[in-house]
Amino acid sequence: MSHSHLLHTSFVPTAPPSLRRRIGGGSHLPRKPHLIQSKIREIFMPALSSTMTEGKIVSWVKSEGDKLAKGESVVVVESDKADMDVESFYDGYLAAIIVDEGLSAAVGSTIALLAETEEEIALAQSKKSSSPASPSAAGSNDAPVVLEEMPSPVPASAPVVASVSSNAGAVGSAVHPASEGGKRVVASPYAKKLAKDLGVDLKGIVGSGPNGRVVAKDVEAALAAVNVGGGAATTAAEVAKPSGVELGSVVPFTTMQSAVSRNMVESLAVPTFRVGYTFTTDALDALYKKIKSKGVTMTALLAKATALALVQHPVVNSSCRDGKSFTYNSHINVAVAVAIDGGLITPVLQDADKIDIYSLSRKWKELVDKARAKQLQPQEYNLGTFTLSNLGMFGVDRFDAILPPGTGAIMAVGASEPTLVGTKDGRIGLKTQMQVNVTADHRVIYGADLAAFLQTLAKIIEDPKDLTL
């Protein structure tokens, strides 16, 4: 079980209400504070990624009053990129849930209370009822007095690090176990939405996603099984039919859509320019037909070709983050945009220039599955140095892509289509061609840089023998 994402949670020991006045008066401060320590701890909203400012409670795996064991999953939190199950490092009881399912809370705010003993559950419940009904109630004037300074919430840009002290020393970690043994089914947000739209009960469905999580295809399979068993005839189109949109309704952003919005606004501050190019893809298409039976995808081929071209043009793989300098990135990590339910994410093929095409294709399929289940780890989506955005599979022949903040360039890839072209000797022939359009940061990348990079990429695509080495 991975503990790569630590819930930046300080479970803060507090004093009972009857002792607050004595603690507040300096002359009456007890000489031995440890004698009045309460064992009720606050569970804070974790920072699951460097860009996360708030999280949404997808589901509470445990209910109020349930006993918790160290390492047991407690709650599923939706960040701006993925869903993460949060587990506790401490034994105790989930005494009070402050932020209910479906609600959001700022990073560092209190979402629940944990009691060490069953007798303290009632005390925790009284603390919950006396606090304002707000996700950030822990920061109010009614917050309990603590025996030492409460740690400040982690800023969104800070790494997620566990800070442990002698009095406030509890942390949790975010991983992806299924909710086996819990009272709720752990499912992806899209699977839950689909189940609601189709009238399917998630209970009893065996999940095929990572660590047993129920995903959309499990819901569709369950519905198909019910229809077959009941003799009902349901077409694939009916199963896949999206729910109706209520015209005139106002729908708030999801956490992922909020993150996309922030990034798009931030990108407006970067001076960008665009350079287009047309590739002849007959040789690449022939190679793909030859090796696709071995699991190779066109996305992996394009990523590999792009990475090999970037090796020869490191300035196109560079990035500018402070407006005063730029970094020649030591790794070529190709991010590829993937549309998922309610948003967009860019899984990263790390060191794409060094990995063989077969391993790269397997890795890409794994990343796409995890992305659609909202199970990507931060290092799998935030380390990109160059981005590909491919709308060619939808028949789009050309488009512009918006530069992701912190990167140097993004390439928009159109459809590969048969085209009548003239040859140098005056003849007319039929070739398959694909148009791309690269958006770049003009502070560090210039027109000549992109032109040279695209010429190199064209040579690789039109003679792709090096892609299978």
GROMACS .gro file of C-alpha atoms in nm:
model
  469
    1MET     CA    1   0.000   0.000   0.000
    2SER     CA    2   0.149   0.331  -0.106
    3HIS     CA    3   0.173   0.621   0.137
    4SER     CA    4   0.303   0.869  -0.118
    5HIS     CA    5   0.024   1.118  -0.033
    6LEU     CA    6   0.027   1.207   0.334
    7LEU     CA    7  -0.282   1.378   0.467
    8HIS     CA    8  -0.140   1.697   0.617
    9THR     CA    9  -0.356   1.644   0.920
   10SER     CA   10  -0.272   1.741   1.271
   11PHE     CA   11  -0.508   1.577   1.515
   12VAL     CA   12  -0.489   1.851   1.777
   13PRO     CA   13  -0.536   1.755   2.145
   14THR     CA   14  -0.769   2.003   2.314
   15ALA     CA   15  -0.885   2.089   2.660
   16PRO     CA   16  -1.246   2.022   2.770
   17PRO     CA   17  -1.477   2.328   2.795
   18SER     CA   18  -1.466   2.337   3.175
   19LEU     CA   19  -1.093   2.409   3.170
   20ARG     CA   20  -1.083   2.680   2.904
   21ARG     CA   21  -1.121   2.973   3.145
   22ARG     CA   22  -0.834   2.858   3.362
   23ILE     CA   23  -0.612   2.814   3.059
   24GLY     CA   24  -0.708   3.161   2.931
   25GLY     CA   25  -0.593   3.335   3.252
   26GLY     CA   26  -0.216   3.354   3.274
   27SER     CA   27  -0.196   3.342   3.655
   28HIS     CA   28  -0.412   3.030   3.669
   29LEU     CA   29  -0.231   2.832   3.400
   30PRO     CA   30  -0.173   2.476   3.526
   31ARG     CA   31   0.190   2.382   3.577
   32LYS     CA   32   0.144   2.038   3.419
   33PRO     CA   33  -0.052   2.084   3.094
   34HIS     CA   34  -0.031   1.716   3.006
   35LEU     CA   35  -0.266   1.632   3.290
   36ILE     CA   36  -0.561   1.802   3.114
   37GLN     CA   37  -0.503   1.681   2.761
   38SER     CA   38  -0.813   1.566   2.580
   39LYS     CA   39  -0.784   1.283   2.331
   40ILE     CA   40  -1.017   1.432   2.070
   41ARG     CA   41  -0.830   1.512   1.751
   42GLU     CA   42  -0.926   1.719   1.449
   43ILE     CA   43  -0.901   1.569   1.100
   44PHE     CA   44  -0.803   1.836   0.848
   45MET     CA   45  -0.870   1.846   0.473
   46PRO     CA   46  -0.547   1.718   0.314
   47ALA     CA   47  -0.348   1.882   0.036
   48LEU     CA   48  -0.338   1.601  -0.221
   49SER     CA   49  -0.159   1.799  -0.493
   50SER     CA   50   0.050   2.112  -0.526
   51THR     CA   51  -0.238   2.298  -0.695
   52MET     CA   52  -0.515   2.190  -0.459
   53THR     CA   53  -0.679   2.469  -0.257
   54GLU     CA   54  -0.994   2.283  -0.155
   55GLY     CA   55  -1.125   1.929  -0.164
   56LYS     CA   56  -1.467   1.772  -0.196
   57ILE     CA   57  -1.588   1.486   0.021
   58VAL     CA   58  -1.685   1.213  -0.225
   59SER     CA   59  -1.792   0.965   0.044
   60TRP     CA   60  -1.732   0.877   0.406
   61VAL     CA   61  -1.622   0.514   0.414
   62LYS     CA   62  -1.690   0.510   0.788
   63SER     CA   63  -1.988   0.644   0.981
   64GLU     CA   64  -2.003   0.839   1.306
   65GLY     CA   65  -1.935   0.609   1.599
   66ASP     CA   66  -1.744   0.352   1.393
   67LYS     CA   67  -1.423   0.219   1.539
   68LEU     CA   68  -1.110   0.285   1.336
   69ALA     CA   69  -0.794   0.082   1.321
   70LYS     CA   70  -0.460   0.217   1.213
   71GLY     CA   71  -0.434   0.199   0.834
   72GLU     CA   72  -0.810   0.181   0.778
   73SER     CA   73  -0.975   0.396   0.508
   74VAL     CA   74  -1.193   0.671   0.649
   75VAL     CA   75  -1.299   0.908   0.371
   76VAL     CA   76  -1.267   0.953  -0.006
   77VAL     CA   77  -1.158   1.306  -0.102
   78GLU     CA   78  -1.182   1.454  -0.452
   79SER     CA   79  -0.897   1.692  -0.529
   80ASP     CA   80  -0.854   1.896  -0.847
   81LYS     CA   81  -0.697   1.593  -1.016
   82ALA     CA   82  -0.798   1.264  -0.854
   83ASP     CA   83  -0.997   1.083  -0.586
   84MET     CA   84  -0.792   0.965  -0.290
   85ASP     CA   85  -0.888   0.741   0.003
   86VAL     CA   86  -0.760   0.881   0.331
   87GLU     CA   87  -0.657   0.641   0.605
   88SER     CA   88  -0.564   0.705   0.965
   89PHE     CA   89  -0.240   0.621   1.139
   90TYR     CA   90  -0.424   0.606   1.474
   91ASP     CA   91  -0.673   0.377   1.641
   92GLY     CA   92  -0.989   0.540   1.770
   93TYR     CA   93  -1.349   0.628   1.684
   94LEU     CA   94  -1.488   0.852   1.411
   95ALA     CA   95  -1.671   1.070   1.658
   96ALA     CA   96  -1.816   1.349   1.445
   97ILE     CA   97  -1.837   1.426   1.074
   98ILE     CA   98  -1.825   1.803   1.018
   99VAL     CA   99  -1.820   1.816   0.636
  100ASP     CA  100  -2.083   1.591   0.480
  101GLU     CA  101  -2.063   1.405   0.151
  102GLY     CA  102  -2.086   1.628  -0.154
  103LEU     CA  103  -1.957   1.937   0.028
  104SER     CA  104  -1.620   2.104  -0.018
  105ALA     CA  105  -1.374   2.239   0.235
  106ALA     CA  106  -1.055   2.442   0.214
  107VAL     CA  107  -0.723   2.266   0.257
  108GLY     CA  108  -0.637   2.267   0.628
  109SER     CA  109  -0.993   2.308   0.754
  110THR     CA  110  -1.152   2.056   0.990
  111ILE     CA  111  -1.364   1.786   0.827
  112ALA     CA  112  -1.414   1.546   1.123
  113LEU     CA  113  -1.326   1.469   1.483
  114LEU     CA  114  -1.155   1.154   1.606
  115ALA     CA  115  -1.196   1.028   1.963
  116GLU     CA  116  -0.949   0.790   2.118
  117THR     CA  117  -1.206   0.622   2.339
  118GLU     CA  118  -1.574   0.544   2.298
  119GLU     CA  119  -1.655   0.749   2.609
  120GLU     CA  120  -1.528   1.068   2.437
  121ILE     CA  121  -1.762   1.040   2.137
  122ALA     CA  122  -2.032   1.239   2.318
  123LEU     CA  123  -1.781   1.515   2.401
  124ALA     CA  124  -1.677   1.532   2.035
  125GLN     CA  125  -2.043   1.549   1.930
  126SER     CA  126  -2.096   1.843   2.165
  127LYS     CA  127  -1.794   2.020   2.014
  128LYS     CA  128  -1.941   1.965   1.667
  129SER     CA  129  -2.284   2.102   1.766
  130SER     CA  130  -2.131   2.408   1.932
  131SER     CA  131  -1.917   2.493   1.630
  132PRO     CA  132  -2.046   2.698   1.333
  133ALA     CA  133  -2.178   2.484   1.049
  134SER     CA  134  -1.890   2.566   0.820
  135PRO     CA  135  -1.618   2.358   0.659
  136SER     CA  136  -1.364   2.590   0.819
  137ALA     CA  137  -1.519   2.586   1.166
  138ALA     CA  138  -1.184   2.500   1.322
  139GLY     CA  139  -1.066   2.854   1.258
  140SER     CA  140  -1.358   3.025   1.437
  141ASN     CA  141  -1.365   3.195   1.776
  142ASP     CA  142  -1.546   2.894   1.919
  143ALA     CA  143  -1.256   2.664   1.835
  144PRO     CA  144  -1.123   2.481   2.141
  145VAL     CA  145  -0.816   2.619   2.315
  146VAL     CA  146  -0.511   2.413   2.239
  147LEU     CA  147  -0.212   2.340   2.454
  148GLU     CA  148   0.029   2.453   2.185
  149GLU     CA  149   0.004   2.664   1.872
  150MET     CA  150  -0.214   2.500   1.607
  151PRO     CA  151  -0.023   2.433   1.285
  152SER     CA  152  -0.129   2.663   1.002
  153PRO     CA  153  -0.292   2.508   0.696
  154VAL     CA  154  -0.061   2.401   0.416
  155PRO     CA  155  -0.056   2.645   0.123
  156ALA     CA  156  -0.164   2.492  -0.206
  157SER     CA  157   0.184   2.531  -0.352
  158ALA     CA  158   0.359   2.358  -0.065
  159PRO     CA  159   0.455   1.991  -0.079
  160VAL     CA  160   0.241   1.756   0.124
  161VAL     CA  161   0.457   1.681   0.426
  162ALA     CA  162   0.359   1.527   0.757
  163SER     CA  163   0.443   1.754   1.049
  164VAL     CA  164   0.442   1.568   1.381
  165SER     CA  165   0.484   1.721   1.726
  166SER     CA  166   0.471   1.576   2.078
  167ASN     CA  167   0.119   1.699   2.155
  168ALA     CA  168  -0.036   1.721   1.809
  169GLY     CA  169   0.117   1.422   1.644
  170ALA     CA  170  -0.124   1.239   1.419
  171VAL     CA  171  -0.127   1.215   1.046
  172GLY     CA  172  -0.309   1.014   0.786
  173SER     CA  173  -0.217   0.903   0.439
  174ALA     CA  174  -0.405   0.899   0.111
  175VAL     CA  175  -0.406   0.578  -0.089
  176HIS     CA  176  -0.649   0.380  -0.304
  177PRO     CA  177  -0.785   0.078  -0.115
  178ALA     CA  178  -1.138  -0.036  -0.187
  179SER     CA  179  -1.392   0.004   0.090
  180GLU     CA  180  -1.412  -0.366   0.171
  181GLY     CA  181  -1.551  -0.399   0.518
  182GLY     CA  182  -1.682  -0.040   0.510
  183LYS     CA  183  -2.042   0.071   0.486
  184ARG     CA  184  -2.016   0.248   0.152
  185VAL     CA  185  -1.915   0.139  -0.194
  186VAL     CA  186  -1.606   0.316  -0.327
  187ALA     CA  187  -1.679   0.420  -0.684
  188SER     CA  188  -1.557   0.682  -0.929
  189PRO     CA  189  -1.767   1.000  -0.946
  190TYR     CA  190  -1.870   0.915  -1.304
  191ALA     CA  191  -1.974   0.564  -1.198
  192LYS     CA  192  -2.191   0.713  -0.924
  193LYS     CA  193  -2.349   0.960  -1.165
  194LEU     CA  194  -2.408   0.688  -1.424
  195ALA     CA  195  -2.558   0.455  -1.163
  196LYS     CA  196  -2.796   0.730  -1.050
  197ASP     CA  197  -2.898   0.814  -1.408
  198LEU     CA  198  -2.956   0.449  -1.499
  199GLY     CA  199  -3.119   0.350  -1.170
  200VAL     CA  200  -2.850   0.095  -1.078
  201ASP     CA  201  -2.772   0.011  -0.714
  202LEU     CA  202  -2.396   0.022  -0.655
  203LYS     CA  203  -2.420  -0.224  -0.368
  204GLY     CA  204  -2.323  -0.570  -0.478
  205ILE     CA  205  -2.132  -0.455  -0.787
  206VAL     CA  206  -1.779  -0.594  -0.800
  207GLY     CA  207  -1.543  -0.317  -0.910
  208SER     CA  208  -1.283  -0.374  -1.180
  209GLY     CA  209  -1.099  -0.047  -1.122
  210PRO     CA  210  -0.777  -0.005  -0.926
  211ASN     CA  211  -0.800  -0.182  -0.590
  212GLY     CA  212  -1.160  -0.284  -0.651
  213ARG     CA  213  -1.310   0.059  -0.718
  214VAL     CA  214  -1.636   0.053  -0.914
  215VAL     CA  215  -1.597   0.229  -1.251
  216ALA     CA  216  -1.845   0.318  -1.526
  217LYS     CA  217  -1.806  -0.006  -1.722
  218ASP     CA  218  -1.898  -0.205  -1.408
  219VAL     CA  219  -2.224  -0.010  -1.382
  220GLU     CA  220  -2.304  -0.069  -1.750
  221ALA     CA  221  -2.224  -0.440  -1.714
  222ALA     CA  222  -2.451  -0.465  -1.409
  223LEU     CA  223  -2.735  -0.298  -1.596
  224ALA     CA  224  -2.687  -0.528  -1.895
  225ALA     CA  225  -2.695  -0.832  -1.665
  226VAL     CA  226  -3.020  -0.715  -1.507
  227ASN     CA  227  -3.177  -0.654  -1.846
  228VAL     CA  228  -3.071  -0.995  -1.975
  229GLY     CA  229  -3.202  -1.168  -1.664
  230GLY     CA  230  -3.535  -0.981  -1.679
  231GLY     CA  231  -3.582  -1.028  -2.051
  232ALA     CA  232  -3.568  -0.655  -2.120
  233ALA     CA  233  -3.411  -0.535  -2.441
  234THR     CA  234  -3.173  -0.243  -2.397
  235THR     CA  235  -2.953  -0.115  -2.677
  236ALA     CA  236  -2.595   0.001  -2.625
  237ALA     CA  237  -2.705   0.349  -2.727
  238GLU     CA  238  -2.967   0.352  -2.449
  239VAL     CA  239  -2.713   0.238  -2.190
  240ALA     CA  240  -2.463   0.504  -2.296
  241LYS     CA  241  -2.727   0.778  -2.328
  242PRO     CA  242  -2.618   1.076  -2.118
  243SER     CA  243  -2.853   1.238  -1.874
  244GLY     CA  244  -3.051   1.538  -1.992
  245VAL     CA  245  -2.923   1.889  -1.928
  246GLU     CA  246  -3.161   2.121  -1.749
  247LEU     CA  247  -3.168   2.432  -1.964
  248GLY     CA  248  -3.133   2.755  -1.773
  249SER     CA  249  -2.975   2.586  -1.472
  250VAL     CA  250  -2.658   2.715  -1.304
  251VAL     CA  251  -2.404   2.443  -1.229
  252PRO     CA  252  -2.103   2.520  -1.005
  253PHE     CA  253  -1.757   2.411  -1.111
  254THR     CA  254  -1.625   2.081  -0.985
  255THR     CA  255  -1.285   2.091  -0.814
  256MET     CA  256  -1.122   1.978  -1.138
  257GLN     CA  257  -1.304   2.240  -1.345
  258SER     CA  258  -1.199   2.505  -1.094
  259ALA     CA  259  -0.836   2.398  -1.133
  260VAL     CA  260  -0.865   2.410  -1.513
  261SER     CA  261  -1.019   2.758  -1.486
  262ARG     CA  262  -0.731   2.884  -1.270
  263ASN     CA  263  -0.473   2.740  -1.509
  264MET     CA  264  -0.640   2.893  -1.813
  265VAL     CA  265  -0.649   3.237  -1.652
  266GLU     CA  266  -0.285   3.199  -1.549
  267SER     CA  267  -0.188   3.106  -1.904
  268LEU     CA  268  -0.313   3.446  -2.029
  269ALA     CA  269  -0.013   3.608  -1.861
  270VAL     CA  270   0.229   3.415  -2.086
  271PRO     CA  271   0.318   3.571  -2.426
  272THR     CA  272   0.259   3.286  -2.670
  273PHE     CA  273   0.282   3.238  -3.046
  274ARG     CA  274   0.190   2.955  -3.283
  275VAL     CA  275   0.361   2.776  -3.568
  276GLY     CA  276   0.185   2.523  -3.792
  277TYR     CA  277   0.327   2.234  -3.995
  278THR     CA  278   0.197   1.955  -4.221
  279PHE     CA  279   0.337   1.601  -4.191
  280THR     CA  280   0.304   1.319  -4.440
  281THR     CA  281   0.206   1.015  -4.233
  282ASP     CA  282   0.198   0.728  -4.484
  283ALA     CA  283   0.508   0.563  -4.335
  284LEU     CA  284   0.388   0.619  -3.977
  285ASP     CA  285   0.045   0.473  -4.060
  286ALA     CA  286   0.209   0.169  -4.221
  287LEU     CA  287   0.425   0.115  -3.912
  288TYR     CA  288   0.121   0.145  -3.686
  289LYS     CA  289  -0.074  -0.116  -3.883
  290LYS     CA  290   0.224  -0.348  -3.861
  291ILE     CA  291   0.276  -0.332  -3.484
  292LYS     CA  292  -0.062  -0.236  -3.334
  293SER     CA  293  -0.139  -0.607  -3.279
  294LYS     CA  294   0.145  -0.598  -3.024
  295GLY     CA  295  -0.040  -0.338  -2.819
  296VAL     CA  296   0.118  -0.027  -2.968
  297THR     CA  297  -0.102   0.283  -2.976
  298MET     CA  298  -0.082   0.581  -3.211
  299THR     CA  299  -0.058   0.810  -2.909
  300ALA     CA  300   0.255   0.629  -2.794
  301LEU     CA  301   0.405   0.653  -3.144
  302LEU     CA  302   0.344   1.028  -3.158
  303ALA     CA  303   0.481   1.075  -2.805
  304LYS     CA  304   0.790   0.873  -2.889
  305ALA     CA  305   0.851   1.066  -3.213
  306THR     CA  306   0.805   1.397  -3.030
  307ALA     CA  307   1.045   1.293  -2.754
  308LEU     CA  308   1.317   1.193  -3.003
  309ALA     CA  309   1.283   1.532  -3.175
  310LEU     CA  310   1.302   1.713  -2.840
  311VAL     CA  311   1.634   1.541  -2.771
  312GLN     CA  312   1.779   1.745  -3.057
  313HIS     CA  313   1.600   2.068  -2.959
  314PRO     CA  314   1.623   2.105  -2.579
  315VAL     CA  315   1.509   2.469  -2.585
  316VAL     CA  316   1.161   2.352  -2.695
  317ASN     CA  317   1.159   2.123  -2.388
  318SER     CA  318   1.256   2.409  -2.156
  319SER     CA  319   1.029   2.603  -1.921
  320CYS     CA  320   1.004   2.950  -1.768
  321ARG     CA  321   0.837   2.986  -1.430
  322ASP     CA  322   0.961   3.313  -1.281
  323GLY     CA  323   0.978   3.537  -1.587
  324LYS     CA  324   1.348   3.594  -1.530
  325SER     CA  325   1.511   3.266  -1.631
  326PHE     CA  326   1.436   2.939  -1.801
  327THR     CA  327   1.528   2.581  -1.724
  328TYR     CA  328   1.666   2.324  -1.964
  329ASN     CA  329   1.473   2.026  -1.830
  330SER     CA  330   1.689   1.719  -1.776
  331HIS     CA  331   1.403   1.479  -1.854
  332ILE     CA  332   1.173   1.462  -2.155
  333ASN     CA  333   0.831   1.398  -2.006
  334VAL     CA  334   0.555   1.408  -2.266
  335ALA     CA  335   0.213   1.493  -2.122
  336VAL     CA  336  -0.092   1.397  -2.328
  337ALA     CA  337  -0.428   1.564  -2.272
  338VAL     CA  338  -0.712   1.325  -2.186
  339ALA     CA  339  -1.078   1.426  -2.158
  340ILE     CA  340  -1.250   1.268  -1.860
  341ASP     CA  341  -1.592   1.312  -1.708
  342GLY     CA  342  -1.621   1.670  -1.589
  343GLY     CA  343  -1.273   1.785  -1.682
  344LEU     CA  344  -0.935   1.741  -1.844
  345ILE     CA  345  -0.611   1.590  -1.721
  346THR     CA  346  -0.267   1.533  -1.873
  347PRO     CA  347  -0.108   1.199  -1.779
  348VAL     CA  348   0.269   1.206  -1.830
  349LEU     CA  349   0.489   0.958  -2.016
  350GLN     CA  350   0.811   1.012  -1.826
  351ASP     CA  351   1.144   0.978  -2.009
  352ALA     CA  352   0.956   0.900  -2.330
  353ASP     CA  353   1.278   0.926  -2.532
  354LYS     CA  354   1.441   0.642  -2.337
  355ILE     CA  355   1.156   0.387  -2.319
  356ASP     CA  356   1.085   0.141  -2.600
  357ILE     CA  357   0.758   0.182  -2.787
  358TYR     CA  358   0.603  -0.137  -2.648
  359SER     CA  359   0.664  -0.041  -2.283
  360LEU     CA  360   0.554   0.313  -2.360
  361SER     CA  361   0.223   0.188  -2.502
  362ARG     CA  362   0.159  -0.033  -2.199
  363LYS     CA  363   0.234   0.259  -1.971
  364TRP     CA  364  -0.001   0.484  -2.165
  365LYS     CA  365  -0.291   0.239  -2.138
  366GLU     CA  366  -0.229   0.212  -1.763
  367LEU     CA  367  -0.228   0.592  -1.725
  368VAL     CA  368  -0.551   0.634  -1.922
  369ASP     CA  369  -0.729   0.373  -1.709
  370LYS     CA  370  -0.612   0.544  -1.391
  371ALA     CA  371  -0.705   0.888  -1.525
  372ARG     CA  372  -1.062   0.782  -1.604
  373ALA     CA  373  -1.092   0.625  -1.259
  374LYS     CA  374  -0.946   0.947  -1.110
  375GLN     CA  375  -0.666   0.746  -0.953
  376LEU     CA  376  -0.353   0.914  -1.093
  377GLN     CA  377  -0.075   0.994  -0.850
  378PRO     CA  378   0.060   1.355  -0.861
  379GLN     CA  379   0.389   1.249  -1.022
  380GLU     CA  380   0.185   1.093  -1.301
  381TYR     CA  381   0.023   1.418  -1.409
  382ASN     CA  382   0.229   1.717  -1.293
  383LEU     CA  383   0.581   1.646  -1.426
  384GLY     CA  384   0.518   1.715  -1.796
  385THR     CA  385   0.776   1.921  -1.988
  386PHE     CA  386   0.599   1.916  -2.329
  387THR     CA  387   0.231   1.852  -2.401
  388LEU     CA  388   0.041   1.681  -2.682
  389SER     CA  389  -0.328   1.748  -2.744
  390ASN     CA  390  -0.482   1.521  -3.009
  391LEU     CA  391  -0.832   1.584  -3.145
  392GLY     CA  392  -0.763   1.401  -3.468
  393MET     CA  393  -0.971   1.100  -3.361
  394PHE     CA  394  -1.275   1.329  -3.370
  395GLY     CA  395  -1.207   1.434  -3.728
  396VAL     CA  396  -1.070   1.777  -3.631
  397ASP     CA  397  -0.814   1.880  -3.892
  398ARG     CA  398  -0.659   2.177  -3.709
  399PHE     CA  399  -0.698   2.371  -3.383
  400ASP     CA  400  -0.507   2.585  -3.133
  401ALA     CA  401  -0.409   2.458  -2.789
  402ILE     CA  402  -0.363   2.671  -2.476
  403LEU     CA  403  -0.019   2.649  -2.318
  404PRO     CA  404  -0.023   2.482  -1.973
  405PRO     CA  405   0.143   2.711  -1.715
  406GLY     CA  406   0.503   2.617  -1.634
  407THR     CA  407   0.575   2.448  -1.968
  408GLY     CA  408   0.738   2.575  -2.286
  409ALA     CA  409   0.519   2.432  -2.562
  410ILE     CA  410   0.210   2.230  -2.649
  411MET     CA  411   0.138   2.066  -2.985
  412ALA     CA  412  -0.218   2.041  -3.119
  413VAL     CA  413  -0.253   1.735  -3.345
  414GLY     CA  414  -0.520   1.714  -3.614
  415ALA     CA  415  -0.661   1.421  -3.811
  416SER     CA  416  -0.450   1.224  -4.057
  417GLU     CA  417  -0.640   1.238  -4.388
  418PRO     CA  418  -0.583   1.140  -4.754
  419THR     CA  419  -0.486   1.453  -4.946
  420LEU     CA  420  -0.414   1.534  -5.312
  421VAL     CA  421  -0.069   1.692  -5.328
  422GLY     CA  422   0.164   1.806  -5.603
  423THR     CA  423   0.513   1.656  -5.627
  424LYS     CA  424   0.831   1.841  -5.713
  425ASP     CA  425   0.832   1.695  -6.064
  426GLY     CA  426   0.488   1.840  -6.136
  427ARG     CA  427   0.280   1.529  -6.075
  428ILE     CA  428  -0.027   1.498  -5.859
  429GLY     CA  429  -0.041   1.220  -5.601
  430LEU     CA  430  -0.244   1.102  -5.303
  431LYS     CA  431  -0.074   1.119  -4.965
  432THR     CA  432  -0.196   1.095  -4.608
  433GLN     CA  433  -0.123   1.418  -4.425
  434MET     CA  434  -0.165   1.552  -4.074
  435GLN     CA  435  -0.157   1.913  -3.958
  436VAL     CA  436  -0.013   2.022  -3.625
  437ASN     CA  437  -0.003   2.360  -3.456
  438VAL     CA  438   0.248   2.430  -3.177
  439THR     CA  439   0.179   2.697  -2.914
  440ALA     CA  440   0.496   2.814  -2.737
  441ASP     CA  441   0.618   3.056  -2.471
  442HIS     CA  442   0.786   3.335  -2.670
  443ARG     CA  443   0.995   3.441  -2.372
  444VAL     CA  444   1.219   3.137  -2.416
  445ILE     CA  445   1.125   2.979  -2.752
  446TYR     CA  446   1.144   3.168  -3.080
  447GLY     CA  447   1.003   3.103  -3.425
  448ALA     CA  448   1.325   2.959  -3.562
  449ASP     CA  449   1.343   2.717  -3.268
  450LEU     CA  450   0.996   2.578  -3.341
  451ALA     CA  451   1.059   2.562  -3.714
  452ALA     CA  452   1.377   2.358  -3.663
  453PHE     CA  453   1.201   2.128  -3.413
  454LEU     CA  454   0.910   2.065  -3.653
  455GLN     CA  455   1.149   1.989  -3.940
  456THR     CA  456   1.321   1.727  -3.724
  457LEU     CA  457   0.988   1.582  -3.614
  458ALA     CA  458   0.874   1.564  -3.978
  459LYS     CA  459   1.183   1.359  -4.070
  460ILE     CA  460   1.116   1.115  -3.785
  461ILE     CA  461   0.747   1.075  -3.875
  462GLU     CA  462   0.813   1.036  -4.245
  463ASP     CA  463   1.091   0.781  -4.182
  464PRO     CA  464   0.990   0.621  -3.850
  465LYS     CA  465   1.240   0.336  -3.832
  466ASP     CA  466   1.395   0.476  -3.512
  467LEU     CA  467   1.063   0.458  -3.323
  468THR     CA  468   1.088   0.079  -3.274
  469LEU     CA  469   1.454   0.069  -3.165
   0.00000   0.00000   0.00000
